[in-house]
Tab-separated table of C-alpha atoms and ligand atoms in Angstrom:
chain	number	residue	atom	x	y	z
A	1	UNK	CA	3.087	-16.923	3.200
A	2	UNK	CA	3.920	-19.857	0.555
A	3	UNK	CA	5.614	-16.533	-1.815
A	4	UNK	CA	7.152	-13.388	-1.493
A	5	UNK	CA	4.904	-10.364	-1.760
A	6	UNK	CA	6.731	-7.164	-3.445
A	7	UNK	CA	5.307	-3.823	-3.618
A	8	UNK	CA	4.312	-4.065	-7.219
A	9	UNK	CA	4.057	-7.355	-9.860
A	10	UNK	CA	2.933	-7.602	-13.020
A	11	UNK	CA	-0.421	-9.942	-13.824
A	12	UNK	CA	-0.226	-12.143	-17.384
A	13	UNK	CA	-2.786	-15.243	-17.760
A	14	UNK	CA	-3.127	-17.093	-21.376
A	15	UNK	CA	-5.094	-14.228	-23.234
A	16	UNK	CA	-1.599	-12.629	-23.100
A	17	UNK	CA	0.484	-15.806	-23.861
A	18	UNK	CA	-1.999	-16.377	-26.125
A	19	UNK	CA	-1.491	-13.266	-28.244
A	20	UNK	CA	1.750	-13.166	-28.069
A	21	UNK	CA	2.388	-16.708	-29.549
A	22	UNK	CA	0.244	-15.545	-32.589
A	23	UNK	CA	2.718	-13.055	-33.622
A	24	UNK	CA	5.328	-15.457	-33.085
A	25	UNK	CA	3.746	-17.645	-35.697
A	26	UNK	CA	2.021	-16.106	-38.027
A	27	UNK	CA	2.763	-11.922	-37.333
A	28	UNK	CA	5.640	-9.715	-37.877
A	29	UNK	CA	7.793	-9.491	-35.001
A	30	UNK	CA	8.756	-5.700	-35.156
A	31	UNK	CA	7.468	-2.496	-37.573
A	32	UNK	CA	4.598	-4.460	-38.305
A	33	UNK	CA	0.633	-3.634	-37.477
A	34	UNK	CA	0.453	-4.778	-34.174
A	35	UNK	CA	1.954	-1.405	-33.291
A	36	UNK	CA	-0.078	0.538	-34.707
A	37	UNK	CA	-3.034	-1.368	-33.422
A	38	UNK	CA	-1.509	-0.907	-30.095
A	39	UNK	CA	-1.114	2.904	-30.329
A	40	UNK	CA	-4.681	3.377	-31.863
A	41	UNK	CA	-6.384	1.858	-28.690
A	42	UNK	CA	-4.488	3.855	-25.893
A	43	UNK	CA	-5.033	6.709	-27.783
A	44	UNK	CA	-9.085	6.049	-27.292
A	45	UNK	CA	-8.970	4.737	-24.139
A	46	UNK	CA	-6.929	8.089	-22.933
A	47	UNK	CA	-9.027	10.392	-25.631
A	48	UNK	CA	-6.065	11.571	-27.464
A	49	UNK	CA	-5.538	12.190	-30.949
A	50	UNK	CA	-2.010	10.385	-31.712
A	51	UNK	CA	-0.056	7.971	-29.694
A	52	UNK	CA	3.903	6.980	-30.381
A	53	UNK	CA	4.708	3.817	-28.601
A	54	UNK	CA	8.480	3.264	-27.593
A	55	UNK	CA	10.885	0.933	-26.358
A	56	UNK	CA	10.324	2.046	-22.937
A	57	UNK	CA	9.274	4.941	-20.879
A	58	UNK	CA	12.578	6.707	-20.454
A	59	UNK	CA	12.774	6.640	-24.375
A	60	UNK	CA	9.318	8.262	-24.234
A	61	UNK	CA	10.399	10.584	-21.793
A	62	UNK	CA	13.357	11.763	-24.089
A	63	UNK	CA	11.942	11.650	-27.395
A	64	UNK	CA	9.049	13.835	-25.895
A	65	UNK	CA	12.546	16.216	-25.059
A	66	UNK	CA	13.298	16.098	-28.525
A	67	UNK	CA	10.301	16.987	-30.254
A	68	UNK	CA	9.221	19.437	-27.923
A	69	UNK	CA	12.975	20.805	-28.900
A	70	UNK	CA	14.168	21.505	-25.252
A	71	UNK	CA	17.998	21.355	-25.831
A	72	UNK	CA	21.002	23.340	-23.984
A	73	UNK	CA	20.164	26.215	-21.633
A	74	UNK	CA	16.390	25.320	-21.197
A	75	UNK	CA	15.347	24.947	-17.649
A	76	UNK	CA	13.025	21.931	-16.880
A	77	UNK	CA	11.191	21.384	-13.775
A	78	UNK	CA	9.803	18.576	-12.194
A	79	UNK	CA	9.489	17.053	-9.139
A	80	UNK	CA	11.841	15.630	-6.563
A	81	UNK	CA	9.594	13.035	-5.522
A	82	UNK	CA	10.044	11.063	-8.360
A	83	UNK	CA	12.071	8.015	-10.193
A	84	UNK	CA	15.219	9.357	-11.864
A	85	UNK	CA	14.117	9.254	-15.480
A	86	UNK	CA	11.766	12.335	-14.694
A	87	UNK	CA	15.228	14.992	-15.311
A	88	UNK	CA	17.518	12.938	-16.474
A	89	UNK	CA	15.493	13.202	-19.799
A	90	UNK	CA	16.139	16.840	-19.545
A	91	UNK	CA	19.948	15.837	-18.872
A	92	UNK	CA	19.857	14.005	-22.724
A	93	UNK	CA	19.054	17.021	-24.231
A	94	UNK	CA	21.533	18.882	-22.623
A	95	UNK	CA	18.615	20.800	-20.844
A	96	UNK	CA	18.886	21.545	-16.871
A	97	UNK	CA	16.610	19.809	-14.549
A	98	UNK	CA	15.457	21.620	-11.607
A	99	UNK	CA	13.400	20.531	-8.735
A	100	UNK	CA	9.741	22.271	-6.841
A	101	UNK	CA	8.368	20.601	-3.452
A	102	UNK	CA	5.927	18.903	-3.134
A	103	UNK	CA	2.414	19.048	-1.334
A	104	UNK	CA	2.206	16.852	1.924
A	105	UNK	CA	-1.310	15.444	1.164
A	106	UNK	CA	-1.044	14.514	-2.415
A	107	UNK	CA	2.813	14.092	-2.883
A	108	UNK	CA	2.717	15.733	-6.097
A	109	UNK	CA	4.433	19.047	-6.989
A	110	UNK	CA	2.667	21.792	-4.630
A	111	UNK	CA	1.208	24.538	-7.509
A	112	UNK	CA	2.022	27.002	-4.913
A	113	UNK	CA	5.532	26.174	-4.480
A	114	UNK	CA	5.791	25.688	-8.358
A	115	UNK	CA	4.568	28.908	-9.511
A	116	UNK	CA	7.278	30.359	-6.914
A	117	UNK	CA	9.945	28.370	-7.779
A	118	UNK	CA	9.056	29.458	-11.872
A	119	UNK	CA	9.747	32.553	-11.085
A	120	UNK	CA	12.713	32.886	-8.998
A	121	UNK	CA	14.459	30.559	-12.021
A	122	UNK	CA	13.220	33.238	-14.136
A	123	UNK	CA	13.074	31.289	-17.694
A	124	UNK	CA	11.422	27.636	-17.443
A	125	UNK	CA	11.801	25.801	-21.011
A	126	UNK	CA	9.150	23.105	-19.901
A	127	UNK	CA	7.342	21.477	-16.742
A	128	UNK	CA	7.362	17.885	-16.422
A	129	UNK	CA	4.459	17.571	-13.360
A	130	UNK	CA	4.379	13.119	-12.023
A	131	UNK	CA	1.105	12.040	-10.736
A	132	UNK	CA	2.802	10.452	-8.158
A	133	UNK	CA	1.321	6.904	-7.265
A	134	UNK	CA	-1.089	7.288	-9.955
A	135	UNK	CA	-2.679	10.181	-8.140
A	136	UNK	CA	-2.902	12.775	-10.814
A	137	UNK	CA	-1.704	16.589	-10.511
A	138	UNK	CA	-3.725	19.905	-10.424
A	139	UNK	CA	-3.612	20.248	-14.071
A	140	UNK	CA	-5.599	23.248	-15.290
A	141	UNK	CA	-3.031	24.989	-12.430
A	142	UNK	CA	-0.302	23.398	-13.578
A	143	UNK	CA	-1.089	24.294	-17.113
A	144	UNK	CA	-1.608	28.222	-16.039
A	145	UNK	CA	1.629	28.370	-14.494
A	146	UNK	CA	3.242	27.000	-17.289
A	147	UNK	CA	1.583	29.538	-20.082
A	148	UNK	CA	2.471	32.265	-17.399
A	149	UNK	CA	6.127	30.936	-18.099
A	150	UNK	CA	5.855	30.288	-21.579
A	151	UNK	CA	6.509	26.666	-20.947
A	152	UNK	CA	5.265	23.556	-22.757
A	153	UNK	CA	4.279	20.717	-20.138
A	154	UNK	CA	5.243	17.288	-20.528
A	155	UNK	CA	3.321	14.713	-17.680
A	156	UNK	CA	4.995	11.804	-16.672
A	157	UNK	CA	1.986	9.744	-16.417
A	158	UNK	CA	4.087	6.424	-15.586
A	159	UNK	CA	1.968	5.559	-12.805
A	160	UNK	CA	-1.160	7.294	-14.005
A	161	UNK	CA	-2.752	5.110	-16.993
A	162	UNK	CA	-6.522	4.570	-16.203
A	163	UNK	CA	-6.303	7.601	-13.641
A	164	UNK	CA	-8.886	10.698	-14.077
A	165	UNK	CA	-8.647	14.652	-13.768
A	166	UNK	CA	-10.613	16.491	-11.714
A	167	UNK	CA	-13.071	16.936	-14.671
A	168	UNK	CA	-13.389	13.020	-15.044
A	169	UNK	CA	-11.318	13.206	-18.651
A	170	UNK	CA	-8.318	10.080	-18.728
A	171	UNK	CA	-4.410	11.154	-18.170
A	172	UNK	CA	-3.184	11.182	-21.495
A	173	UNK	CA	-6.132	13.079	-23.330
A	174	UNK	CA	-3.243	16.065	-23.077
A	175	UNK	CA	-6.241	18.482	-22.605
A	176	UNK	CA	-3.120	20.360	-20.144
A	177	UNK	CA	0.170	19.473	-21.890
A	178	UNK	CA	1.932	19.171	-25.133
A	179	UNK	CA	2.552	15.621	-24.378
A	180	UNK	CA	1.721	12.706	-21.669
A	181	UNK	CA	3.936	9.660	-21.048
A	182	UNK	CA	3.509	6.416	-19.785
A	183	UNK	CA	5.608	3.456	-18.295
A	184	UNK	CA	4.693	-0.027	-19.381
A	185	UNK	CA	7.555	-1.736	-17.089
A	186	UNK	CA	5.967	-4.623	-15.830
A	187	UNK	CA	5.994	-2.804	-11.983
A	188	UNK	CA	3.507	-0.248	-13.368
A	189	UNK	CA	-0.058	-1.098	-13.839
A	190	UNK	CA	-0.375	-2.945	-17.038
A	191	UNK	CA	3.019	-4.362	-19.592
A	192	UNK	CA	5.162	-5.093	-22.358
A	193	UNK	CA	7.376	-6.409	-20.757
A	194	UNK	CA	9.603	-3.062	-21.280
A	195	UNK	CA	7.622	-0.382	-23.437
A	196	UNK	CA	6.731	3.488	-23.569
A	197	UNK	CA	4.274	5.794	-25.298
A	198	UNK	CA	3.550	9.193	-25.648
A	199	UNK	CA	0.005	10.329	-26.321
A	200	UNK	CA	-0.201	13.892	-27.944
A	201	UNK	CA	-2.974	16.016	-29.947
A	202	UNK	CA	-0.674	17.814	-32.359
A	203	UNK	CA	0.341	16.192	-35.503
A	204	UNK	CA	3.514	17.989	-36.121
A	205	UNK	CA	4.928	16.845	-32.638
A	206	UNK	CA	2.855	12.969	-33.668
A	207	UNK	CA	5.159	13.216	-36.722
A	208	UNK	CA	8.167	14.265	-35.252
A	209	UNK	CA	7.978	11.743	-32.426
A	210	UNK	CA	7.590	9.334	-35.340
A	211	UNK	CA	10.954	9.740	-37.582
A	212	UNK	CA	12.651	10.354	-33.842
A	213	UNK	CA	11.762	7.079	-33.050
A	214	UNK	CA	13.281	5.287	-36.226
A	215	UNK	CA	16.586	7.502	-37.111
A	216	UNK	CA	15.214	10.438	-37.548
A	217	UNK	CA	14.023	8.857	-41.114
A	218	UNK	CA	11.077	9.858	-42.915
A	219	UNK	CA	7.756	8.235	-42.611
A	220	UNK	CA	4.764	7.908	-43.991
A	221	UNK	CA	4.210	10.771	-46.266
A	222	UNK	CA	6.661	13.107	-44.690
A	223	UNK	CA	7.698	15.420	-47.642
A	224	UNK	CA	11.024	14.333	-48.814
A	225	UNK	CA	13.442	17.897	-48.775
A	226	UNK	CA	15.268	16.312	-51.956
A	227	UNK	CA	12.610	16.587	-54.429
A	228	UNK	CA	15.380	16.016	-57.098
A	229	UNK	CA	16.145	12.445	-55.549
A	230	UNK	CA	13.021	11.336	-54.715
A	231	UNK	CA	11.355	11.230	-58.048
A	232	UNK	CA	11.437	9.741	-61.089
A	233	UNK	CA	9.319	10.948	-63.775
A	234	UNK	CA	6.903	12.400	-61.288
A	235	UNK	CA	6.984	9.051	-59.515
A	236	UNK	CA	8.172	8.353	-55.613
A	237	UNK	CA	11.497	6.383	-56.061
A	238	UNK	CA	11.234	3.357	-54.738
A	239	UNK	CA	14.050	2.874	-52.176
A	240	UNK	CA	14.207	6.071	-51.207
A	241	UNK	CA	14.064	7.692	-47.690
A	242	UNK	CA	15.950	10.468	-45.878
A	243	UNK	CA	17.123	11.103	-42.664
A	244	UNK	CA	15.994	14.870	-41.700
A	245	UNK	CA	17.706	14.961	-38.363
A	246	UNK	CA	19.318	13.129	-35.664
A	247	UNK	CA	16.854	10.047	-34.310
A	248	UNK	CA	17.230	6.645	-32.306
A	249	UNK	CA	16.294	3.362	-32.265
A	250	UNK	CA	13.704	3.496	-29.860
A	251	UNK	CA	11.211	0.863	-31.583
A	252	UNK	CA	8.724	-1.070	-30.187
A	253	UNK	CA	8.184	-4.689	-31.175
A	254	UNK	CA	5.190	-6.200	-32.754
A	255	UNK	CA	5.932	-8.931	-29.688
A	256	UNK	CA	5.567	-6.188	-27.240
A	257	UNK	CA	2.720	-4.576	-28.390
A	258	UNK	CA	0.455	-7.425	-29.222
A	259	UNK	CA	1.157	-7.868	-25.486
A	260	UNK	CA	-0.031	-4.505	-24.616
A	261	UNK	CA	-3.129	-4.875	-26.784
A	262	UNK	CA	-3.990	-7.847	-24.793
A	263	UNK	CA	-3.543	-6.247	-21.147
A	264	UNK	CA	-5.372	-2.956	-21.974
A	265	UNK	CA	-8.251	-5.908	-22.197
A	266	UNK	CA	-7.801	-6.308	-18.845
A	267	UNK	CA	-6.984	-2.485	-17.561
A	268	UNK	CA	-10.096	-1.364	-16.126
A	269	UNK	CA	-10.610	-4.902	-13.656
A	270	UNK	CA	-6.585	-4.035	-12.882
A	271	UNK	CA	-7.846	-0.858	-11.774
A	272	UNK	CA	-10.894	-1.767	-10.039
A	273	UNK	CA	-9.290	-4.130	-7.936
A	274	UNK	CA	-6.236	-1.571	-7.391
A	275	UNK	CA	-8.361	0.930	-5.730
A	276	UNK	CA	-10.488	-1.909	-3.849
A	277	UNK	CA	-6.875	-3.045	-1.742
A	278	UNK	CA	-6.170	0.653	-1.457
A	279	UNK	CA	-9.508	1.231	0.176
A	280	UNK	CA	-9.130	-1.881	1.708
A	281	UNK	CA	-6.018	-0.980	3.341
A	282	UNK	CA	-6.866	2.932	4.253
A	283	UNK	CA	-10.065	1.012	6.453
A	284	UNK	CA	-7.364	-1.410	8.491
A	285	UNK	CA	-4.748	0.715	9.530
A	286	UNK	CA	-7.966	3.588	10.392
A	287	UNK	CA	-7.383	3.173	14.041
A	288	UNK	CA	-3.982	2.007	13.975
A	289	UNK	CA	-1.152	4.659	15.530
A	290	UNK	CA	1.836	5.871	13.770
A	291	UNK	CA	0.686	5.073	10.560
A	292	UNK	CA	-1.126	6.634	8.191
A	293	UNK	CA	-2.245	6.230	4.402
A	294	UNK	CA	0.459	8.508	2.210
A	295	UNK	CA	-2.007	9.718	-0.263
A	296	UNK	CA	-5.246	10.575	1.918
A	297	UNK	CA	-7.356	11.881	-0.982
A	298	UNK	CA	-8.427	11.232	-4.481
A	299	UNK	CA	-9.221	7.401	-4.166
A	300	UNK	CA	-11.942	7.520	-7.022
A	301	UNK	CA	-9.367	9.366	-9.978
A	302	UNK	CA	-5.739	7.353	-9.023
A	303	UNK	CA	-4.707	4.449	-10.620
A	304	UNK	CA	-3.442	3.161	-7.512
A	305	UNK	CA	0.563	2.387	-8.627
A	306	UNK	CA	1.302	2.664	-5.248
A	307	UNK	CA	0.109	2.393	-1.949
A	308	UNK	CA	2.645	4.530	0.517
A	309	UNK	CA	2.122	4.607	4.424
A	310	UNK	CA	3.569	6.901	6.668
A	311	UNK	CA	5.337	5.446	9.576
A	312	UNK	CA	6.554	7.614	12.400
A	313	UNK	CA	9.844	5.601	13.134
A	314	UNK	CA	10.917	7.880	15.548
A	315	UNK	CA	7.972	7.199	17.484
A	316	UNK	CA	8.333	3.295	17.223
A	317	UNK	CA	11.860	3.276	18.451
A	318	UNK	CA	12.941	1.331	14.959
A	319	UNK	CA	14.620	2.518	12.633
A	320	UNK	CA	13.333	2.164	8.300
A	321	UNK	CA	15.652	-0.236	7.361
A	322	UNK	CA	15.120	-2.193	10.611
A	323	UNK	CA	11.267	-2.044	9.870
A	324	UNK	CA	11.653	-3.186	6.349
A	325	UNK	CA	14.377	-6.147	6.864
A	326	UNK	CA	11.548	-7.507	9.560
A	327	UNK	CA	8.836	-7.245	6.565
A	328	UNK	CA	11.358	-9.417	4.274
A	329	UNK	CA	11.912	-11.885	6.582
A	330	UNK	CA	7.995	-12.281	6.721
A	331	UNK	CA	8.474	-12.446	2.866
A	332	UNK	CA	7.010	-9.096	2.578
A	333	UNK	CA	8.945	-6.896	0.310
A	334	UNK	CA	8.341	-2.758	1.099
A	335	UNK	CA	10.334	-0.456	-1.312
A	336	UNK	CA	10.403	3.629	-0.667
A	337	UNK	CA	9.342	5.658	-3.478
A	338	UNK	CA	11.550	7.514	-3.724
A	339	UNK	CA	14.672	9.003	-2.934
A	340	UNK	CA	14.715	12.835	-3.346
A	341	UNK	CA	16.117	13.532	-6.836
A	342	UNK	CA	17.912	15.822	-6.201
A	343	UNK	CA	20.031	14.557	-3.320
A	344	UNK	CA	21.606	11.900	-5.856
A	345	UNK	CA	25.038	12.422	-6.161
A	346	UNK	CA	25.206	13.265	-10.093
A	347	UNK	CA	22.412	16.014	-8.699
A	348	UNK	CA	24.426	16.701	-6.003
A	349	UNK	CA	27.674	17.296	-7.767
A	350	UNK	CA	25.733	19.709	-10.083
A	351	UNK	CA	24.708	22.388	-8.487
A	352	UNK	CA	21.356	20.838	-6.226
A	353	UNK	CA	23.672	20.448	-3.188
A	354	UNK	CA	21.719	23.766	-1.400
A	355	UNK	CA	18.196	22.522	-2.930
A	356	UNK	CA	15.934	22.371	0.340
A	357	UNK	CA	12.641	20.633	-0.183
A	358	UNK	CA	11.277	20.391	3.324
A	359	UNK	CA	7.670	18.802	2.872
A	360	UNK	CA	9.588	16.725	0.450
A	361	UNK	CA	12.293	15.794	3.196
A	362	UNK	CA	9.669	15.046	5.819
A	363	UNK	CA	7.961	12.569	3.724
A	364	UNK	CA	10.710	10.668	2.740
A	365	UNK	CA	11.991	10.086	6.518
A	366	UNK	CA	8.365	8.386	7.139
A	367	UNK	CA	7.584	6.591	3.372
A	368	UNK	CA	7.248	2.918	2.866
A	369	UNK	CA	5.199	0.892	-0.263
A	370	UNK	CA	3.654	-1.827	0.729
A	371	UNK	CA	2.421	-4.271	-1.811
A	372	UNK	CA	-0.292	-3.086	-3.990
A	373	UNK	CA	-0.928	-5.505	-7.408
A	374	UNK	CA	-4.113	-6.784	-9.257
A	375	UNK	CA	-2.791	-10.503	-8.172
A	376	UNK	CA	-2.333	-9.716	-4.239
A	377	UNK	CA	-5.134	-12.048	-2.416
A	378	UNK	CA	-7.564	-10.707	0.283
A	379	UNK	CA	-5.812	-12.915	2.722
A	380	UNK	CA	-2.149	-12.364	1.882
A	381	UNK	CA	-3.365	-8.691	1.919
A	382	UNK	CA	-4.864	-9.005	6.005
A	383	UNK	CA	-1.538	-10.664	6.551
A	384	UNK	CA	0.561	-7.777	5.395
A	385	UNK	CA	-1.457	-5.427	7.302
A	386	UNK	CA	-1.317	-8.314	10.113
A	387	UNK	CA	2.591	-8.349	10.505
A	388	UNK	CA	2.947	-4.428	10.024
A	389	UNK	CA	0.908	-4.000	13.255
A	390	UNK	CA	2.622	-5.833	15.186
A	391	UNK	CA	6.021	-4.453	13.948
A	392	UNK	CA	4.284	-1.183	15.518
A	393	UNK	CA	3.721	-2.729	18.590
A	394	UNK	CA	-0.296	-3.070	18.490
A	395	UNK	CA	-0.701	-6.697	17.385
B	1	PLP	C1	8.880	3.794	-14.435
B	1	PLP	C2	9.029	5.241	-14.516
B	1	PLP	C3	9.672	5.881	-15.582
B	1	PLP	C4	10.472	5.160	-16.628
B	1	PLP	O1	9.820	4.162	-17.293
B	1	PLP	P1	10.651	2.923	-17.893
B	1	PLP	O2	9.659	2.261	-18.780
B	1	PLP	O3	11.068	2.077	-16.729
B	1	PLP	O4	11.813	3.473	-18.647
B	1	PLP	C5	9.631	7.265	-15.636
B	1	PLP	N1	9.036	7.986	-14.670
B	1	PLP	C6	8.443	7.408	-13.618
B	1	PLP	C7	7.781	8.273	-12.599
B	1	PLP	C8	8.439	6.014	-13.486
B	1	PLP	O5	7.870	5.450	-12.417
């Protein structure tokens, strides 16, 4: 192969370039229209009422903390199976993260094992469910646990835009949760280069996510709490603002998002051709042995961030790491998604060093990613798929 083939790239041609050198010349570069133009069409595509984009997704993640006004002593849980950012923007709040397993067939939290694990913690503050892969969760479940528990639920939908519910409506229409996140990293399945955004349907947490994102300064027509100040003769002074509470600078540029407007263009042939190498790869490696497609079900509602195999090292007599240096030196670069959570050694240090997630555990001894992107070429897919067979001995 003439380049190297990771598990995940982002795709930009010269509709994107394109749009992006407009705002360079003629636009604003940040707090300018572009991001509101940006948030107004993800919040139709997903069906949801208000969208706040951020710098990035972790920002989104936290922010979404924030509003939602989880803070010291809540409990949050989410899943092990997972990147990082999932608890530790329970950590920024001073909130504690804990961990539920998952379920071996759709690596997403197991509703069983969550509604279990909610009560034996006894008081959960929020849920934060991951459709894993882009594979979404058991929502309505997920959402009856959580009102059970008094909890608000937060979805990290970082691999899920463009992915459906059971009942056909988009991630991100929050029909289940409080809020919905998403990733627009250039790994995931569209960019902006770095860029978050939380979609919501309430205005008071649309508003708050607002001044969180610049300072924690009014916006808009918040109502100033310094009437006295703010008026002159019955007139809005002109200069004036206030900050209310504590925010960030989590901004979005007008850069970014005239990016994103441009790639949500091209979202739903990203996703068709996502879920046309996923089914392309679930029929190759069919009859192959010791192998076996990570996320069996639920081809027509993922957005197909990932495509994870099984391998049964054990049974090849070669080890992971021996498996995936082979792969690189074919140019083929496998990743694992992920390492349990909760075995890092912050999480360790802090009280998950008896958290046993066995389903969890089992999958991650046998996970691998192989390359999955809108760019990735019948062929140079057949010769993935080629050298991974004969790695497992049936070339
Ligand atoms: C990528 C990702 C994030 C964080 O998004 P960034 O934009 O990289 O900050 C959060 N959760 C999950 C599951 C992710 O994959």
């Amino acid at each position: 192969m003439s380049r190297a083939l990771p598990y995940g790239r982002h795709y930009v041609d010269d509709d994107d370039i394109q749009a992006v050198v407009e705002v360079l010349r003629h636009g604003w570069l940040t707090q300018g229209p572009k991001i509101a133009e940006f948030e107004q069409a993800i919040a139709d595509y997903v069906g949801a009422k208000y969208a706040v984009a951020v710098s990035n997704g972790t920002a989104a993640l936290h922010l979404a903390c924030i509003a939602a006004d989880i803070g010291k002593g809540d409990v949050v849980v989410t899943s092990p199976n997972t990147f990082v950012a999932s608890a530790s923007s329970a950590l920024c709040v001073g909130a504690t993260p804990q961990f539920s397993d998952i379920d071996a067939e759709t690596l997403n939290m197991d509703t069983a094992a969550l509604a279990a694990r909610c009560t034996e913690l006894g008081r959960v503050r929020a849920i934060v469910p991951v459709h894993f892969g882009g594979l979404p969760c058991d929502m309505p479940e997920i959402r009856k646990i959580a009102d059970a528990a008094q909890a608000v639920v937060i979805e990290d939908a970082a691999h899920a835009l463009g992915a459906t519910y059971a009942d056909g409506s988009r991630v991100g229409c929050c029909a289940y949760s409080e809020m919905t996140v998403f990733s627009f990293h250039p790994v995931k399945i569209m960019t902006t280069g770095e860029g978050g955004i939380i979609t919501t349907n309430e205005e008071k947490l649309y508003r708050g996510l607002l001044r969180l994102r610049s300072h924690g300064i009014t916006k808009g027509n918040d109502p100033y709490l310094h009437r006295d100040l703010a008026y002159t003769d019955g007139e809005p002074n002109m200069w004036y603002y206030e900050m209310q509470e504590v925010g960030l600078n989590y901004r979005i540029t007008d850069i970014q998002c005239a990016l994103g407007i441009s790639q949500l263009r091209k979202l739903p042939r990203f996703l068709e051709r996502r879920r046309e190498l996923a089914l392309q790869y679930d029929r190759m490696f069919v009859e192959v042995r010791h192998i076996r497609p990570g996320q069996p079900t639920g081809r027509e509602r993922s957005a197909h961030h990932l495509y994870v195999v099984r391998i049964d090292f054990d049974a090849i007599g070669r080890s992971r790491n021996a498996f995936m240096r082979a792969l690189k030196e074919s140019s083929i670069l496998s990743q694992v998604h992920y390492i349990p959570v909760h075995t890092h050694p912050f999480f360790r240090r802090n009280g998950h060093e008896r958290d046993r997630f066995p389903v969890m555990e089992d999958y991650y001894g046998q996970a691998l990613s192989l390359p999955l992107f809108y760019g990735l070429s019948d062929q140079e897919q057949r010769y993935v798929v080629g050298r991974i067979k004969e790695l497992l001995g049936c070339g």
